[in-house]
């Protein structure tokens, strides 16, 4: 009888600078299993990786934290939400777990968090998996540009952000650009909305929305980092993403001509519809990268 390598996953917390960081981690039998740090996007949390963890966690060590302001992570009153602050906490999380080398999976908000991590500790990055995580001006849709241009003194700015934080707004992020929405489980956007509706979470998201321009300002630094360090890179991308369209995926090849690029006819949350296609690509990439050094 064949025994399938099913993931055994634990759910724990690490205290980092007063923030109680929740994370999911699978425990493969191999002690030398490749390590994959999964950095989630907006408006989601580590739960967006549950199916990927189940698919690959029997063979690889997958670790998925929730940022402050997301999921089960608890931040103290007065925490100042910015992308620098999110990166500070995830840097402390990585140090707390003693992770000295890992492949980094960046999706959406995970890109600005992850690239800040990479800037600070390039020696830790064994490889990069990019899934609809933008680092190029051409990867911003017109709608994304308009949203990023919002400032606290822009008339109607907060109302525009609030509209994105409603159940309809959350669901649309999952379904826009998807041909067959029956492939998307409603649990994702339902759970996301539960977390968005918790006390203090809306204010956190508004603060991060107003800070998003700080990421665009760092794009050239991140591109220079890619050219300098040339990490092995796998790019998987939902080409109908309403925020980060296909040119953002292709732009990585300009700085990383050896990167592996796969485009899928889906939207922003590509794993929701194309896990059977993407998971084997990730597994093959981890095997190649981890044995390369």
mmCIF file of C-alpha atoms in Angstrom:
data_model
loop_
_atom_site.group_PDB
_atom_site.id
_atom_site.type_symbol
_atom_site.label_atom_id
_atom_site.label_comp_id
_atom_site.label_asym_id
_atom_site.label_seq_id
_atom_site.Cartn_x
_atom_site.Cartn_y
_atom_site.Cartn_z
ATOM 1 C CA UNK A 1 0.000 0.000 0.000
ATOM 2 C CA UNK A 2 1.312 3.449 -0.945
ATOM 3 C CA UNK A 3 1.607 5.896 1.947
ATOM 4 C CA UNK A 4 1.066 9.482 0.855
ATOM 5 C CA UNK A 5 3.338 12.157 2.375
ATOM 6 C CA UNK A 6 0.590 14.158 4.068
ATOM 7 C CA UNK A 7 1.671 17.294 5.902
ATOM 8 C CA UNK A 8 1.673 17.414 9.689
ATOM 9 C CA UNK A 9 1.070 21.072 10.503
ATOM 10 C CA UNK A 10 1.394 22.925 13.787
ATOM 11 C CA UNK A 11 -0.037 26.332 14.690
ATOM 12 C CA UNK A 12 2.071 28.427 17.038
ATOM 13 C CA UNK A 13 2.990 31.939 18.151
ATOM 14 C CA UNK A 14 6.275 33.817 18.506
ATOM 15 C CA UNK A 15 6.570 37.084 20.430
ATOM 16 C CA UNK A 16 8.398 39.775 18.467
ATOM 17 C CA UNK A 17 8.739 43.278 19.946
ATOM 18 C CA UNK A 18 5.388 43.050 21.693
ATOM 19 C CA UNK A 19 3.609 41.482 18.711
ATOM 20 C CA UNK A 20 2.270 37.944 19.129
ATOM 21 C CA UNK A 21 2.954 36.538 15.676
ATOM 22 C CA UNK A 22 0.827 33.560 14.664
ATOM 23 C CA UNK A 23 2.246 31.107 12.158
ATOM 24 C CA UNK A 24 1.631 27.745 10.526
ATOM 25 C CA UNK A 25 4.476 25.317 10.037
ATOM 26 C CA UNK A 26 4.531 21.839 8.584
ATOM 27 C CA UNK A 27 6.879 19.251 10.048
ATOM 28 C CA UNK A 28 8.298 16.923 7.395
ATOM 29 C CA UNK A 29 10.178 13.859 8.534
ATOM 30 C CA UNK A 30 13.352 14.997 6.766
ATOM 31 C CA UNK A 31 15.370 17.250 9.058
ATOM 32 C CA UNK A 32 17.219 18.650 6.041
ATOM 33 C CA UNK A 33 14.037 19.401 4.089
ATOM 34 C CA UNK A 34 14.080 22.606 2.013
ATOM 35 C CA UNK A 35 12.590 25.576 3.854
ATOM 36 C CA UNK A 36 9.969 27.790 2.192
ATOM 37 C CA UNK A 37 8.873 31.022 3.882
ATOM 38 C CA UNK A 38 5.370 31.927 2.671
ATOM 39 C CA UNK A 39 4.530 35.640 2.786
ATOM 40 C CA UNK A 40 0.842 36.295 2.273
ATOM 41 C CA UNK A 41 -1.020 39.145 0.623
ATOM 42 C CA UNK A 42 -3.890 41.545 1.192
ATOM 43 C CA UNK A 43 -6.533 41.102 2.499
ATOM 44 C CA UNK A 44 -5.592 37.579 3.452
ATOM 45 C CA UNK A 45 -3.354 35.812 5.972
ATOM 46 C CA UNK A 46 -1.435 32.555 6.311
ATOM 47 C CA UNK A 47 -4.633 30.584 5.800
ATOM 48 C CA UNK A 48 -4.373 31.315 2.078
ATOM 49 C CA UNK A 49 -1.553 28.738 1.976
ATOM 50 C CA UNK A 50 -3.408 25.882 3.676
ATOM 51 C CA UNK A 51 -3.887 23.847 0.508
ATOM 52 C CA UNK A 52 -0.308 24.408 -0.606
ATOM 53 C CA UNK A 53 0.926 23.310 2.816
ATOM 54 C CA UNK A 54 -1.166 20.157 2.589
ATOM 55 C CA UNK A 55 0.150 19.453 -0.908
ATOM 56 C CA UNK A 56 3.858 19.990 -0.208
ATOM 57 C CA UNK A 57 4.279 19.907 3.568
ATOM 58 C CA UNK A 58 4.993 16.199 3.726
ATOM 59 C CA UNK A 59 8.278 16.755 1.885
ATOM 60 C CA UNK A 60 9.229 20.366 2.551
ATOM 61 C CA UNK A 61 9.241 22.667 5.555
ATOM 62 C CA UNK A 62 6.711 25.397 4.814
ATOM 63 C CA UNK A 63 6.343 28.303 7.264
ATOM 64 C CA UNK A 64 3.583 30.897 6.935
ATOM 65 C CA UNK A 65 3.270 33.795 9.412
ATOM 66 C CA UNK A 66 0.461 36.359 9.748
ATOM 67 C CA UNK A 67 1.577 39.998 9.662
ATOM 68 C CA UNK A 68 0.480 42.497 12.305
ATOM 69 C CA UNK A 69 -3.022 43.618 11.350
ATOM 70 C CA UNK A 70 -3.797 40.292 9.663
ATOM 71 C CA UNK A 71 -5.084 36.872 10.626
ATOM 72 C CA UNK A 72 -4.454 35.616 14.144
ATOM 73 C CA UNK A 73 -1.448 37.834 14.886
ATOM 74 C CA UNK A 74 -2.064 40.218 17.783
ATOM 75 C CA UNK A 75 -0.417 43.629 17.794
ATOM 76 C CA UNK A 76 -0.479 45.947 20.800
ATOM 77 C CA UNK A 77 -2.505 49.145 20.894
ATOM 78 C CA UNK A 78 -0.490 51.942 19.401
ATOM 79 C CA UNK A 79 1.362 49.761 16.885
ATOM 80 C CA UNK A 80 2.251 51.989 13.907
ATOM 81 C CA UNK A 81 1.328 50.205 10.680
ATOM 82 C CA UNK A 82 3.699 50.644 7.760
ATOM 83 C CA UNK A 83 5.462 48.287 5.400
ATOM 84 C CA UNK A 84 8.735 48.968 7.174
ATOM 85 C CA UNK A 85 7.073 47.931 10.432
ATOM 86 C CA UNK A 86 5.675 44.725 8.904
ATOM 87 C CA UNK A 87 9.145 43.864 7.614
ATOM 88 C CA UNK A 88 10.654 44.586 11.035
ATOM 89 C CA UNK A 89 8.287 42.094 12.670
ATOM 90 C CA UNK A 90 8.793 39.401 10.047
ATOM 91 C CA UNK A 91 12.562 39.899 10.304
ATOM 92 C CA UNK A 92 12.265 39.327 14.045
ATOM 93 C CA UNK A 93 10.062 36.310 13.388
ATOM 94 C CA UNK A 94 12.671 34.781 11.074
ATOM 95 C CA UNK A 95 15.370 35.371 13.661
ATOM 96 C CA UNK A 96 13.161 33.959 16.416
ATOM 97 C CA UNK A 97 12.753 30.709 14.494
ATOM 98 C CA UNK A 98 16.460 30.577 13.738
ATOM 99 C CA UNK A 99 15.999 30.540 9.970
ATOM 100 C CA UNK A 100 19.370 31.187 8.334
ATOM 101 C CA UNK A 101 18.561 30.012 4.800
ATOM 102 C CA UNK A 102 15.237 29.693 3.030
ATOM 103 C CA UNK A 103 13.415 30.085 -0.253
ATOM 104 C CA UNK A 104 11.005 33.003 -0.064
ATOM 105 C CA UNK A 105 7.521 32.972 -1.613
ATOM 106 C CA UNK A 106 6.181 36.506 -2.100
ATOM 107 C CA UNK A 107 2.594 37.278 -3.034
ATOM 108 C CA UNK A 108 1.013 40.754 -3.198
ATOM 109 C CA UNK A 109 1.894 42.466 0.149
ATOM 110 C CA UNK A 110 4.433 39.682 0.585
ATOM 111 C CA UNK A 111 6.608 41.294 -2.087
ATOM 112 C CA UNK A 112 7.262 44.598 -0.280
ATOM 113 C CA UNK A 113 7.674 42.739 3.009
ATOM 114 C CA UNK A 114 9.911 40.086 1.482
ATOM 115 C CA UNK A 115 12.095 42.401 -0.581
ATOM 116 C CA UNK A 116 12.784 44.502 2.504
ATOM 117 C CA UNK A 117 13.894 41.274 4.188
ATOM 118 C CA UNK A 118 16.082 40.425 1.205
ATOM 119 C CA UNK A 119 17.719 43.862 1.260
ATOM 120 C CA UNK A 120 18.662 43.391 4.903
ATOM 121 C CA UNK A 121 19.784 39.756 4.727
ATOM 122 C CA UNK A 122 20.633 38.670 1.162
ATOM 123 C CA UNK A 123 22.660 35.756 2.523
ATOM 124 C CA UNK A 124 19.482 34.085 3.789
ATOM 125 C CA UNK A 125 17.672 33.989 0.434
ATOM 126 C CA UNK A 126 18.311 30.662 -1.272
ATOM 127 C CA UNK A 127 15.729 31.346 -3.948
ATOM 128 C CA UNK A 128 12.684 33.411 -4.795
ATOM 129 C CA UNK A 129 9.172 32.384 -5.806
ATOM 130 C CA UNK A 130 7.072 35.310 -7.024
ATOM 131 C CA UNK A 131 3.322 34.936 -7.435
ATOM 132 C CA UNK A 132 1.608 38.182 -8.380
ATOM 133 C CA UNK A 133 4.053 40.089 -6.210
ATOM 134 C CA UNK A 134 4.973 43.286 -7.996
ATOM 135 C CA UNK A 135 8.288 45.166 -8.079
ATOM 136 C CA UNK A 136 7.989 47.079 -11.382
ATOM 137 C CA UNK A 137 6.146 50.205 -12.481
ATOM 138 C CA UNK A 138 4.734 48.426 -15.528
ATOM 139 C CA UNK A 139 3.186 45.856 -13.203
ATOM 140 C CA UNK A 140 0.724 48.399 -11.820
ATOM 141 C CA UNK A 141 -2.703 48.647 -13.434
ATOM 142 C CA UNK A 142 -4.351 52.042 -13.863
ATOM 143 C CA UNK A 143 -6.636 51.192 -10.959
ATOM 144 C CA UNK A 144 -3.672 50.281 -8.783
ATOM 145 C CA UNK A 145 -1.920 53.538 -9.660
ATOM 146 C CA UNK A 146 -4.999 55.551 -8.728
ATOM 147 C CA UNK A 147 -5.272 53.684 -5.423
ATOM 148 C CA UNK A 148 -1.595 54.152 -4.564
ATOM 149 C CA UNK A 149 -1.907 57.871 -5.282
ATOM 150 C CA UNK A 150 -4.448 58.285 -2.456
ATOM 151 C CA UNK A 151 -3.300 60.385 0.483
ATOM 152 C CA UNK A 152 -5.026 61.194 3.786
ATOM 153 C CA UNK A 153 -5.876 64.689 2.509
ATOM 154 C CA UNK A 154 -7.313 63.423 -0.802
ATOM 155 C CA UNK A 155 -11.083 64.041 -0.850
ATOM 156 C CA UNK A 156 -12.917 60.721 -0.504
ATOM 157 C CA UNK A 157 -9.700 58.742 -0.024
ATOM 158 C CA UNK A 158 -10.770 56.887 3.115
ATOM 159 C CA UNK A 159 -14.154 56.055 1.602
ATOM 160 C CA UNK A 160 -12.384 54.531 -1.415
ATOM 161 C CA UNK A 161 -10.247 52.377 0.866
ATOM 162 C CA UNK A 162 -13.240 51.392 3.007
ATOM 163 C CA UNK A 163 -15.053 50.135 -0.123
ATOM 164 C CA UNK A 164 -12.214 47.678 -0.700
ATOM 165 C CA UNK A 165 -12.556 46.381 2.862
ATOM 166 C CA UNK A 166 -16.201 45.307 2.512
ATOM 167 C CA UNK A 167 -17.320 41.738 1.833
ATOM 168 C CA UNK A 168 -18.082 42.629 -1.793
ATOM 169 C CA UNK A 169 -14.657 44.207 -2.150
ATOM 170 C CA UNK A 170 -12.903 41.222 -0.591
ATOM 171 C CA UNK A 171 -14.798 38.702 -2.706
ATOM 172 C CA UNK A 172 -14.080 40.637 -5.900
ATOM 173 C CA UNK A 173 -10.344 40.322 -5.277
ATOM 174 C CA UNK A 174 -10.719 36.553 -5.424
ATOM 175 C CA UNK A 175 -13.082 36.376 -8.394
ATOM 176 C CA UNK A 176 -11.996 39.138 -10.782
ATOM 177 C CA UNK A 177 -10.216 37.684 -13.783
ATOM 178 C CA UNK A 178 -11.260 34.099 -13.002
ATOM 179 C CA UNK A 179 -13.084 32.237 -15.771
ATOM 180 C CA UNK A 180 -14.548 29.508 -13.556
ATOM 181 C CA UNK A 181 -15.334 30.879 -10.111
ATOM 182 C CA UNK A 182 -16.612 27.474 -8.979
ATOM 183 C CA UNK A 183 -12.935 26.600 -8.466
ATOM 184 C CA UNK A 184 -12.679 29.180 -5.677
ATOM 185 C CA UNK A 185 -13.825 28.103 -2.234
ATOM 186 C CA UNK A 186 -15.826 30.869 -0.515
ATOM 187 C CA UNK A 187 -14.019 30.145 2.751
ATOM 188 C CA UNK A 188 -11.080 32.340 1.742
ATOM 189 C CA UNK A 189 -12.873 35.644 1.355
ATOM 190 C CA UNK A 190 -15.245 34.810 4.220
ATOM 191 C CA UNK A 191 -12.352 34.253 6.622
ATOM 192 C CA UNK A 192 -10.531 37.312 5.297
ATOM 193 C CA UNK A 193 -13.598 39.437 6.005
ATOM 194 C CA UNK A 194 -13.870 38.036 9.520
ATOM 195 C CA UNK A 195 -10.350 39.270 10.244
ATOM 196 C CA UNK A 196 -10.904 42.615 8.498
ATOM 197 C CA UNK A 197 -13.948 43.237 10.701
ATOM 198 C CA UNK A 198 -12.059 42.721 13.979
ATOM 199 C CA UNK A 199 -11.537 45.821 16.142
ATOM 200 C CA UNK A 200 -8.694 47.974 14.897
ATOM 201 C CA UNK A 201 -8.128 46.084 11.671
ATOM 202 C CA UNK A 202 -9.783 48.611 9.378
ATOM 203 C CA UNK A 203 -7.577 51.395 10.707
ATOM 204 C CA UNK A 204 -4.528 49.193 10.165
ATOM 205 C CA UNK A 205 -5.472 48.586 6.538
ATOM 206 C CA UNK A 206 -6.131 52.265 5.908
ATOM 207 C CA UNK A 207 -2.673 53.105 7.265
ATOM 208 C CA UNK A 208 -1.043 50.482 5.026
ATOM 209 C CA UNK A 209 -2.992 51.696 1.997
ATOM 210 C CA UNK A 210 -1.686 55.225 2.535
ATOM 211 C CA UNK A 211 1.840 53.826 2.949
ATOM 212 C CA UNK A 212 1.834 51.716 -0.209
ATOM 213 C CA UNK A 213 3.592 54.458 -2.190
ATOM 214 C CA UNK A 214 6.699 53.708 -0.089
ATOM 215 C CA UNK A 215 6.940 50.387 -1.903
ATOM 216 C CA UNK A 216 6.849 51.932 -5.369
ATOM 217 C CA UNK A 217 9.603 54.294 -4.258
ATOM 218 C CA UNK A 218 11.801 51.241 -3.543
ATOM 219 C CA UNK A 219 11.202 49.438 -6.837
ATOM 220 C CA UNK A 220 14.519 50.541 -8.336
ATOM 221 C CA UNK A 221 16.376 49.400 -5.203
ATOM 222 C CA UNK A 222 14.731 45.982 -5.383
ATOM 223 C CA UNK A 223 15.495 45.657 -9.077
ATOM 224 C CA UNK A 224 19.132 46.520 -8.377
ATOM 225 C CA UNK A 225 19.145 43.896 -5.610
ATOM 226 C CA UNK A 226 17.885 41.284 -8.065
ATOM 227 C CA UNK A 227 20.582 42.177 -10.589
ATOM 228 C CA UNK A 228 23.311 42.094 -7.964
ATOM 229 C CA UNK A 229 22.355 38.875 -6.187
ATOM 230 C CA UNK A 230 20.630 37.005 -9.066
ATOM 231 C CA UNK A 231 18.647 34.622 -6.832
ATOM 232 C CA UNK A 232 17.232 31.539 -8.550
ATOM 233 C CA UNK A 233 13.679 32.644 -9.293
ATOM 234 C CA UNK A 234 10.374 31.052 -10.217
ATOM 235 C CA UNK A 235 7.611 33.425 -11.334
ATOM 236 C CA UNK A 236 4.042 32.127 -11.408
ATOM 237 C CA UNK A 237 1.403 34.710 -12.248
ATOM 238 C CA UNK A 238 -2.331 35.061 -12.747
ATOM 239 C CA UNK A 239 -2.283 37.107 -15.942
ATOM 240 C CA UNK A 240 -5.761 38.629 -15.401
ATOM 241 C CA UNK A 241 -4.885 40.189 -12.053
ATOM 242 C CA UNK A 242 -6.768 43.534 -11.863
ATOM 243 C CA UNK A 243 -4.009 45.088 -9.712
ATOM 244 C CA UNK A 244 -0.770 43.569 -11.022
ATOM 245 C CA UNK A 245 -1.181 42.690 -14.718
ATOM 246 C CA UNK A 246 1.002 40.447 -16.838
ATOM 247 C CA UNK A 247 3.733 43.013 -17.695
ATOM 248 C CA UNK A 248 4.745 42.948 -14.033
ATOM 249 C CA UNK A 249 5.553 39.263 -14.344
ATOM 250 C CA UNK A 250 7.533 39.635 -17.545
ATOM 251 C CA UNK A 251 9.500 42.551 -16.115
ATOM 252 C CA UNK A 252 11.379 40.194 -13.776
ATOM 253 C CA UNK A 253 13.066 38.656 -16.809
ATOM 254 C CA UNK A 254 14.726 41.981 -17.530
ATOM 255 C CA UNK A 255 16.760 41.739 -14.327
ATOM 256 C CA UNK A 256 16.712 37.949 -14.013
ATOM 257 C CA UNK A 257 16.944 36.552 -17.557
ATOM 258 C CA UNK A 258 17.401 33.015 -16.201
ATOM 259 C CA UNK A 259 14.171 33.153 -14.167
ATOM 260 C CA UNK A 260 11.467 30.598 -14.894
ATOM 261 C CA UNK A 261 8.150 32.237 -15.858
ATOM 262 C CA UNK A 262 4.699 30.607 -15.919
ATOM 263 C CA UNK A 263 1.541 32.573 -16.708
ATOM 264 C CA UNK A 264 -1.919 31.262 -15.873
ATOM 265 C CA UNK A 265 -5.353 32.315 -17.113
ATOM 266 C CA UNK A 266 -6.628 33.374 -13.725
ATOM 267 C CA UNK A 267 -6.730 36.357 -11.383
ATOM 268 C CA UNK A 268 -4.913 37.643 -8.322
ATOM 269 C CA UNK A 269 -5.183 34.539 -6.082
ATOM 270 C CA UNK A 270 -3.695 32.103 -8.586
ATOM 271 C CA UNK A 271 -3.267 29.283 -6.040
ATOM 272 C CA UNK A 272 -7.033 29.167 -5.548
ATOM 273 C CA UNK A 273 -7.633 27.988 -9.109
ATOM 274 C CA UNK A 274 -4.286 26.562 -10.259
ATOM 275 C CA UNK A 275 -2.770 24.780 -7.261
ATOM 276 C CA UNK A 276 -2.479 21.481 -9.236
ATOM 277 C CA UNK A 277 -0.340 23.322 -11.807
ATOM 278 C CA UNK A 278 1.686 25.519 -9.467
ATOM 279 C CA UNK A 279 2.492 23.086 -6.631
ATOM 280 C CA UNK A 280 4.608 20.755 -8.823
ATOM 281 C CA UNK A 281 6.510 23.767 -10.171
ATOM 282 C CA UNK A 282 7.304 24.836 -6.614
ATOM 283 C CA UNK A 283 8.375 21.323 -5.628
ATOM 284 C CA UNK A 284 10.710 21.021 -8.591
ATOM 285 C CA UNK A 285 12.145 24.467 -7.927
ATOM 286 C CA UNK A 286 12.794 23.686 -4.249
ATOM 287 C CA UNK A 287 14.569 20.481 -5.146
ATOM 288 C CA UNK A 288 16.826 22.228 -7.657
ATOM 289 C CA UNK A 289 17.626 25.243 -5.511
ATOM 290 C CA UNK A 290 18.217 23.426 -2.248
ATOM 291 C CA UNK A 291 20.696 20.978 -3.729
ATOM 292 C CA UNK A 292 22.502 23.661 -5.745
ATOM 293 C CA UNK A 293 24.655 24.819 -2.824
#
